[in-house]
Amino acid sequence: MGEFWGVLANNTDLFRTGFGNTVKLFAMASVGSMVLGTVLAMMRVSPVPVLRWAGTAYVTVLRNTPLTAVLFFLVFAYPLLQILRLSFFEAAAVGLMVYTAAFVCEVVRSGINTVDVGQAEASRALGLTFIQTLGSIVLPQAIRSVVPPLTSVQIALLKNTTIAAGFSVAEAGAIRDYLSERGENVLYGLIWVAIGFLILVIPLTLLQRNLERRWRVAR
Amino acid sequence: MSAVLFDVPGPRSIARYRMAGVLGGLVVFGVLGYVAYRFYDTGQFDGRVWNWLQYEQVQRDLLDAVKNTLRAFAFGAILALAFGAVFAAGRLSEHAWLRTPAMLVVEFFRAVPLLILIFVFYYGLPSAGLKMTPFMALVLGLMLYNGSVLAEVFRAGILALARGQSEAAYALGMRKTQVMTQVLLPQALRAMLPAIISQLVVLLKDTALGFLITYAELLRYAQIIGSQFQFGRPLVPVFLVVSAIYITLCLLLTWLATYLEARNRRVRRVRGLPTAPTELAPEQPPMVMPRGGAPV
């Protein structure tokens, strides 16, 4: 048991920087994916066919490609195209962002679609403008059905950040590498990493279930 | 056609949409054109970097890599379905001593990142004296994570059925196992099929994690071929081919789900006809989303 605690106690620096980078990566990719995903969802519900097709193509490709392959592209193949140099960390953040954005897009789009057409038609019949319809009729209803699944997508993103460890990013998934270099017990180290993720994920899961229960809309 | 956000367009709106279409089209094609130009400019369309596809040995190895990916998928899927069934049954049990451990196991494996699980099996267990091949570590990880998600899917499917189904079955004198296997499961499975298959798509994509523990799957092979100098380091072409294979495999599975869903709907409508009054159709088609971090 002493050795188990020792792995954490002797390597707090490692765990701190590892999980620090994980949270940083998560925060960047999370904000980015929500912005990009919302833009994509706007494209997919817009009355302009070209934008709809572009959004659909993006979502189909990104949702059916493994995240590992997306990061593989950004880290190994993308530099050969000589567009813009990205560090490993930036490449991982961009990869997580573009991958997660496809899922955010689908959540937002289906949230907008859960609002009955009659709601918007009624508000337009009452003479409300587009902005008023969107702001006070459609969005308040859509958000209730978007936020719980969006939280699940963000939880998945948090867990997916570990994959960046395979592409030279020093985050929580990479703690194992450094531990084995220091000759520590890797199994204990990995169990501590798992516990770290439980601490990060469980509050989010509880929040998501709470929102799901309280915001369930009877339609 | 009227949508939630947009009314039926009048002449001015149609003109505006056309303008937006032209501008949006220009932006989209501009981006695509720039990317294509970068591909062209850095020589990614040269025959030299596509040559590798013509070698018979390479084709055979590529096929083997696909087979390895599918092998991990098949083992992972079967084990995950079995794991999911067992733990869903555990979570639905009437006995708290079964229910609580099943819940803890399912919640634990859903909260821990799959890669960390795989690392525990591949790098962690050897220090406890248990050596694992990359294949075993990958399949075990896939089983535990996706099995836990599937357990929740199964459970949600059974809970979504109308209560009257099990009540009627008990009233007919059926036993607990009979109620589950003959009344609840057939209906729940049919309603859950799309969710189950979309989780299997996730499992298929997750086999790519084998890349990180040196399992000889598709992405690993892409790296091997892509770093060969004799083929001109064709990382970009190899990636295009490999991702096309992944997308095709996933879309095939998704289409299977859509097909089954459509067939499912047809069956229900036919059985709902008044000529079959004994049919125990649920009043509403249950719509249940898998909860938790499932969709990615």
XYZ file of C-alpha atoms in Angstrom:
515
model
C 0.000 0.000 0.000
C 2.888 2.320 0.802
C 4.230 1.969 -2.710
C 0.802 2.800 -4.132
C 0.685 6.150 -2.298
C 4.364 6.677 -2.979
C 3.840 6.758 -6.734
C 1.573 9.771 -6.276
C 3.529 11.426 -3.459
C 6.923 11.173 -5.194
C 5.674 12.402 -8.540
C 3.210 15.161 -7.695
C 4.981 17.459 -10.183
C 4.246 14.971 -12.959
C 0.594 14.577 -12.072
C 0.136 18.314 -11.641
C 1.579 19.268 -15.032
C -0.107 16.282 -16.683
C -3.597 17.050 -15.468
C -2.934 20.792 -15.863
C -2.240 20.244 -19.553
C -5.273 17.977 -19.849
C -7.534 20.668 -18.436
C -5.914 23.307 -20.661
C -6.347 21.121 -23.742
C -9.929 20.370 -22.744
C -10.768 24.044 -22.181
C -9.362 25.135 -25.544
C -10.935 22.308 -27.537
C -14.216 22.636 -25.652
C -14.717 26.331 -26.395
C -13.478 25.899 -29.956
C -15.692 22.896 -30.652
C -18.791 24.637 -29.325
C -18.191 27.707 -31.500
C -17.331 25.691 -34.620
C -20.115 23.189 -33.950
C -22.705 25.957 -33.629
C -21.513 27.529 -36.883
C -21.784 24.130 -38.592
C -25.266 23.621 -37.154
C -26.276 27.037 -38.479
C -24.993 25.990 -41.887
C -26.908 22.713 -41.716
C -30.260 24.352 -40.902
C -29.783 27.334 -43.210
C -32.009 27.768 -46.268
C -28.890 27.887 -48.475
C -28.240 24.482 -50.114
C -24.473 24.936 -50.625
C -23.922 25.626 -46.950
C -26.166 22.698 -45.966
C -24.169 20.330 -48.159
C -20.854 21.607 -46.845
C -22.036 21.144 -43.253
C -23.351 17.656 -43.966
C -20.140 16.609 -45.702
C -18.041 17.890 -42.805
C -20.103 16.057 -40.212
C -20.206 12.800 -42.190
C -16.439 12.725 -42.713
C -15.429 13.745 -39.199
C -17.942 11.551 -37.399
C -16.808 8.452 -39.251
C -13.076 8.978 -38.870
C -11.401 7.791 -35.657
C -10.034 10.636 -33.520
C -6.687 8.828 -33.520
C -6.664 9.130 -37.322
C -7.518 12.847 -37.154
C -4.592 13.456 -34.793
C -2.405 11.210 -36.963
C -3.175 13.470 -39.914
C -2.507 16.691 -38.029
C 0.749 15.494 -36.483
C 2.310 13.452 -39.305
C 0.699 14.377 -42.638
C -0.411 17.993 -42.197
C 3.136 19.418 -41.771
C 3.985 18.063 -45.236
C 1.380 20.401 -46.738
C 3.384 23.393 -45.422
C 0.392 25.567 -44.550
C 0.836 26.774 -40.986
C 3.205 25.259 -38.461
C 1.488 23.826 -35.388
C 3.162 22.640 -32.201
C 2.129 19.203 -30.901
C -0.107 20.836 -28.321
C -1.761 23.096 -30.882
C -2.210 20.190 -33.285
C -3.891 18.147 -30.551
C -6.168 21.063 -29.601
C -7.138 21.631 -33.250
C -7.722 17.904 -33.795
C -9.935 17.561 -30.719
C -11.768 20.723 -31.708
C -12.596 19.779 -35.305
C -13.528 16.219 -34.280
C -15.796 17.244 -31.397
C -17.358 20.063 -33.440
C -19.048 17.460 -35.655
C -20.786 15.970 -32.609
C -21.660 19.404 -31.175
C -23.185 20.294 -34.549
C -25.455 17.257 -34.485
C -26.573 17.955 -30.921
C -27.379 21.603 -31.655
C -29.123 20.767 -34.922
C -31.324 18.088 -33.405
C -32.057 20.460 -30.522
C -33.335 23.097 -32.951
C -35.349 20.425 -34.757
C -37.095 19.309 -31.559
C -38.874 22.676 -31.454
C -42.217 22.290 -33.167
C -42.599 24.205 -36.428
C -45.929 25.510 -35.154
C -44.130 27.419 -32.375
C -42.162 29.495 -34.862
C -45.108 29.819 -37.216
C -47.294 31.099 -34.410
C -44.684 33.627 -33.343
C -44.285 34.831 -36.911
C -48.060 35.089 -37.219
C -47.998 37.298 -34.126
C -45.607 39.586 -35.968
C -42.410 38.770 -34.089
C -39.200 39.468 -36.009
C -36.635 36.789 -36.824
C -34.452 37.801 -33.883
C -37.429 37.818 -31.518
C -38.593 34.431 -32.769
C -35.123 33.003 -32.336
C -34.373 34.669 -29.000
C -37.621 34.290 -27.121
C -39.386 31.327 -28.746
C -37.006 28.856 -30.404
C -33.754 29.091 -28.424
C -35.228 28.867 -24.904
C -36.921 25.620 -25.930
C -33.998 24.316 -27.957
C -31.428 24.938 -25.212
C -33.302 22.651 -22.849
C -32.921 19.754 -25.224
C -29.378 20.704 -26.254
C -27.546 21.233 -22.977
C -27.775 17.706 -21.464
C -26.457 15.876 -24.565
C -23.930 18.681 -25.095
C -22.583 17.945 -21.628
C -22.141 14.283 -22.632
C -20.227 15.365 -25.730
C -17.957 17.520 -23.568
C -17.402 14.623 -21.138
C -16.377 12.479 -24.075
C -14.024 15.258 -25.199
C -12.430 15.377 -21.751
C -11.782 11.636 -21.911
C -10.594 11.860 -25.510
C -7.824 14.312 -24.563
C -5.844 11.267 -23.394
C -5.362 10.229 -27.024
C -3.145 13.294 -27.483
C -0.630 11.512 -25.247
C 0.136 9.236 -28.178
C 1.156 12.282 -30.204
C 3.834 13.824 -27.987
C 1.593 16.011 -25.798
C 2.585 15.884 -22.144
C -0.904 15.506 -20.636
C -2.429 13.030 -18.203
C -2.302 10.121 -20.652
C 1.450 10.615 -21.001
C 2.176 10.397 -17.254
C 2.826 6.682 -17.794
C 5.773 7.448 -20.117
C 7.508 9.610 -17.549
C 6.761 7.211 -14.698
C 8.385 4.301 -16.485
C 11.388 6.528 -17.209
C 11.672 7.235 -13.485
C 11.385 3.506 -12.749
C 8.134 3.832 -10.842
C 5.364 1.224 -10.748
C 3.386 1.937 -13.928
C 0.270 0.054 -12.841
C -0.119 2.170 -9.712
C 0.570 5.305 -11.734
C -2.139 4.421 -14.237
C -4.598 3.708 -11.444
C -3.890 7.197 -10.095
C -4.496 8.651 -13.565
C -7.802 6.771 -13.709
C -8.737 8.167 -10.282
C -7.839 11.646 -11.516
C -10.238 11.235 -14.416
C -12.957 9.942 -12.117
C -12.558 13.132 -10.062
C -12.877 15.251 -13.213
C -15.646 13.276 -14.938
C -18.011 12.379 -12.082
C -19.082 15.975 -11.273
C -19.762 16.585 -14.966
C -21.779 13.363 -15.200
C -23.821 14.320 -12.141
C -24.437 17.768 -13.634
C -25.512 16.210 -16.914
C -27.978 13.823 -15.228
C -29.354 16.590 -13.099
C -29.932 18.799 -16.141
C -31.438 15.891 -18.035
C -33.910 15.210 -15.257
C -34.853 18.799 -14.517
C -35.017 20.002 -18.102
C -36.888 17.095 -19.550
C -39.457 18.718 -21.783
C -42.833 17.097 -22.126
C -43.892 17.566 -25.725
C -41.350 24.470 -47.104
C -41.528 26.135 -43.736
C -38.810 25.261 -41.242
C -38.553 26.143 -37.561
C -36.328 29.110 -38.164
C -37.313 30.195 -41.647
C -40.679 30.936 -43.146
C -41.590 30.125 -46.722
C -39.407 32.627 -48.598
C -40.937 35.397 -50.662
C -39.320 36.828 -53.801
C -36.947 39.099 -51.881
C -35.858 36.313 -49.522
C -35.304 33.969 -52.456
C -33.015 36.555 -54.022
C -31.196 36.962 -50.708
C -30.790 33.194 -50.291
C -29.396 32.996 -53.820
C -26.849 35.688 -52.973
C -25.913 33.840 -49.790
C -25.680 30.637 -51.806
C -23.285 32.187 -54.292
C -21.156 33.772 -51.557
C -21.185 30.631 -49.419
C -20.348 28.528 -52.457
C -17.430 30.810 -53.234
C -16.102 30.524 -49.673
C -16.514 26.716 -49.596
C -14.899 26.226 -52.992
C -12.220 28.754 -52.100
C -11.255 26.748 -49.014
C -11.370 23.451 -50.907
C -9.418 24.986 -53.779
C -6.744 26.293 -51.411
C -6.389 22.859 -49.797
C -6.213 21.211 -53.217
C -3.593 23.763 -54.250
C -1.522 22.980 -51.148
C -1.777 19.283 -52.032
C -0.677 20.024 -55.578
C 2.052 22.455 -54.580
C 3.664 20.016 -52.143
C 3.510 17.201 -54.678
C 0.808 15.080 -53.072
C -0.800 14.393 -56.447
C 2.479 13.177 -58.009
C 2.458 9.615 -59.250
C 5.608 9.024 -57.195
C 3.822 9.189 -53.823
C 0.911 7.063 -55.055
C 3.112 4.315 -56.489
C 2.977 2.212 -53.335
C -0.614 1.283 -54.106
C 0.531 -0.709 -57.112
C 2.754 -3.130 -55.220
C 1.048 -6.451 -54.660
C 2.815 -6.942 -51.338
C 1.575 -3.560 -50.126
C -1.979 -4.360 -51.187
C -1.818 -7.679 -49.366
C -0.413 -6.033 -46.228
C -3.057 -3.324 -46.386
C -5.730 -6.002 -46.570
C -4.145 -7.754 -43.589
C -4.213 -4.483 -41.661
C -7.910 -4.072 -42.453
C -8.453 -7.662 -41.321
C -6.669 -6.929 -38.048
C -8.882 -3.893 -37.498
C -11.989 -5.953 -38.233
C -10.746 -8.788 -36.025
C -10.371 -6.433 -33.061
C -13.805 -5.017 -33.913
C -15.467 -8.440 -34.116
C -13.996 -9.731 -30.856
C -14.621 -6.409 -29.132
C -18.212 -6.198 -30.361
C -19.188 -9.731 -29.366
C -17.580 -9.438 -25.955
C -19.034 -5.958 -25.396
C -22.546 -7.152 -26.275
C -22.185 -10.081 -23.866
C -20.743 -7.840 -21.151
C -23.514 -5.315 -21.726
C -26.235 -7.972 -21.508
C -24.852 -9.410 -18.266
C -24.419 -6.050 -16.576
C -27.748 -4.672 -17.800
C -29.375 -7.736 -16.251
C -27.361 -7.050 -13.089
C -28.474 -3.423 -12.952
C -32.115 -4.417 -13.441
C -31.945 -7.106 -10.790
C -34.255 -6.992 -7.813
C -31.412 -7.874 -5.468
C -29.399 -4.945 -4.187
C -26.302 -7.134 -3.757
C -26.306 -7.635 -7.530
C -27.554 -4.204 -8.517
C -25.016 -2.115 -6.618
C -21.825 -3.851 -7.818
C -23.158 -3.911 -11.385
C -23.856 -0.187 -11.186
C -20.402 0.573 -9.778
C -18.670 -1.467 -12.487
C -20.676 0.141 -15.291
C -20.197 3.669 -13.957
C -16.478 3.121 -13.380
C -15.724 1.861 -16.861
C -17.808 4.598 -18.459
C -15.979 7.343 -16.575
C -12.390 6.198 -17.162
C -10.966 7.077 -20.598
C -10.735 4.012 -22.826
C -7.090 4.714 -23.614
C -6.196 4.647 -19.920
C -7.937 1.258 -19.605
C -5.971 -0.066 -22.563
C -2.748 1.324 -21.066
C -3.538 -0.385 -17.755
C -3.811 -3.733 -19.543
C -0.857 -3.261 -21.839
C 1.666 -1.337 -19.737
C 0.316 -1.704 -16.212
C -0.429 -5.382 -15.812
C 3.073 -6.604 -16.797
C 4.404 -4.956 -13.641
C 1.899 -7.151 -11.756
C 3.274 -10.169 -13.583
C 0.618 -10.509 -16.292
C 1.875 -10.089 -19.848
C -0.617 -9.128 -22.536
C -0.431 -8.912 -26.301
C -1.548 -5.593 -27.828
C -4.558 -7.422 -29.300
C -5.706 -8.712 -25.927
C -5.256 -5.330 -24.248
C -7.178 -3.568 -27.014
C -10.059 -6.063 -27.070
C -10.348 -6.085 -23.272
C -10.487 -2.296 -23.198
C -13.062 -2.180 -25.978
C -15.143 -4.804 -24.212
C -15.172 -3.064 -20.840
C -15.840 0.467 -22.086
C -18.333 -0.243 -24.866
C -19.883 -3.073 -22.858
C -20.636 -0.624 -20.057
C -22.193 1.851 -22.467
C -24.215 -0.954 -24.067
C -25.380 -2.092 -20.624
C -26.897 1.361 -20.167
C -28.453 1.201 -23.638
C -30.041 -2.185 -22.895
C -31.264 -1.018 -19.526
C -32.741 2.167 -20.966
C -34.461 0.105 -23.655
C -36.097 -2.173 -21.148
C -37.084 0.675 -18.821
C -38.642 2.543 -21.754
C -41.155 -0.218 -22.406
C -44.668 0.358 -21.121
C -45.046 -0.982 -17.578
C -48.125 -2.913 -18.640
C -45.918 -5.254 -20.663
C -44.256 -6.829 -17.634
C -47.384 -6.514 -15.493
C -49.425 -8.416 -18.066
C -46.718 -11.046 -18.392
C -46.587 -11.551 -14.621
C -50.376 -11.690 -14.532
C -50.226 -14.514 -17.048
C -48.094 -16.415 -14.563
C -44.717 -16.053 -16.283
C -41.518 -16.278 -14.272
C -38.994 -13.446 -13.977
C -36.676 -14.986 -16.577
C -39.570 -15.697 -18.921
C -40.836 -12.120 -18.642
C -37.362 -10.828 -19.447
C -36.430 -13.162 -22.286
C -39.819 -13.629 -23.942
C -41.595 -10.327 -23.417
C -39.237 -7.476 -22.555
C -36.002 -8.294 -24.399
C -37.452 -8.897 -27.891
C -39.242 -5.549 -27.805
C -36.383 -3.641 -26.202
C -33.813 -5.033 -28.620
C -35.899 -3.993 -31.586
C -36.285 -0.464 -30.249
C -32.622 -0.255 -29.252
C -31.096 -1.601 -32.443
C -30.141 1.819 -33.878
C -28.522 2.845 -30.579
C -26.699 -0.486 -30.335
C -25.345 -0.201 -33.853
C -24.239 3.393 -33.405
C -22.309 2.239 -30.345
C -20.739 -0.459 -32.518
C -19.634 2.292 -34.922
C -17.933 3.944 -31.945
C -16.290 0.614 -31.142
C -15.070 0.270 -34.733
C -13.523 3.737 -34.573
C -11.977 2.986 -31.196
C -10.013 0.068 -32.654
C -7.714 2.799 -34.019
C -6.482 3.241 -30.429
C -4.537 0.031 -31.097
C -2.192 2.334 -33.014
C -0.953 3.725 -29.700
C -0.043 0.298 -28.291
C 1.619 -1.006 -31.483
C -1.254 -3.287 -32.518
C -0.774 -3.947 -36.255
C -4.047 -2.353 -37.359
C -4.890 -0.011 -40.215
C -3.489 3.231 -38.818
C -0.279 1.553 -37.670
C 0.186 0.196 -41.181
C -0.456 3.685 -42.561
C 2.418 4.962 -40.469
C 4.723 2.168 -41.618
C 4.028 2.729 -45.311
C 3.916 6.500 -44.882
C 7.438 6.677 -43.487
C 9.043 4.615 -46.290
C 11.559 6.732 -48.159
C 11.497 4.424 -51.185
C 7.874 5.446 -51.754
C 8.682 9.132 -51.168
C 7.185 9.253 -47.618
C 3.559 9.161 -48.865
C 1.985 10.074 -45.509
C -0.728 12.245 -47.035
C -1.865 9.765 -49.738
C -1.748 6.892 -47.253
C -3.826 8.866 -44.807
C -6.396 9.641 -47.508
C -6.692 5.939 -48.399
C -6.862 4.768 -44.794
C -9.426 7.345 -43.713
C -11.517 6.474 -46.779
C -11.463 2.846 -45.605
C -12.508 3.843 -42.072
C -15.297 6.079 -43.368
C -16.565 3.333 -45.689
C -16.615 0.745 -42.912
C -18.409 3.094 -40.506
C -20.930 4.200 -43.128
C -21.700 0.569 -43.991
C -22.502 -0.047 -40.328
C -24.567 3.156 -40.128
C -26.523 2.180 -43.231
C -27.215 -1.171 -41.657
C -28.678 0.727 -38.699
C -30.832 2.913 -40.950
C -31.995 -0.119 -42.900
C -32.910 -2.003 -39.753
C -34.679 1.054 -38.372
C -36.754 1.406 -41.548
C -37.596 -2.296 -41.557
C -38.441 -2.113 -37.894
C -40.907 0.711 -38.501
C -42.545 -1.211 -41.337
C -42.958 -4.302 -39.175
C -44.572 -2.299 -36.427
C -47.052 -0.629 -38.742
C -48.083 -3.941 -40.280
C -48.513 -5.536 -36.883
C -50.513 -2.588 -35.651
C -53.307 -3.448 -38.069
C -56.633 -4.266 -36.445
C -56.460 -7.769 -37.930
C -53.920 -8.685 -35.282
C -55.613 -7.745 -32.028
C -53.358 -9.956 -29.881
C -50.213 -8.044 -30.793
C -48.580 -6.483 -27.748
C -47.301 -3.348 -29.434
C -46.131 -0.543 -27.155
C -48.420 2.458 -27.331
C -45.652 4.664 -28.591
C -42.371 3.754 -30.243
C -39.944 4.302 -27.358
C -37.329 6.934 -28.101
C -34.414 6.580 -25.762
C -31.009 8.132 -26.116
C -28.072 6.413 -24.487
C -27.086 8.499 -21.523
C -23.670 9.575 -20.423
C -20.581 9.955 -22.562
C -21.710 7.544 -25.228
C -22.019 9.384 -28.528
C -18.367 10.073 -29.204
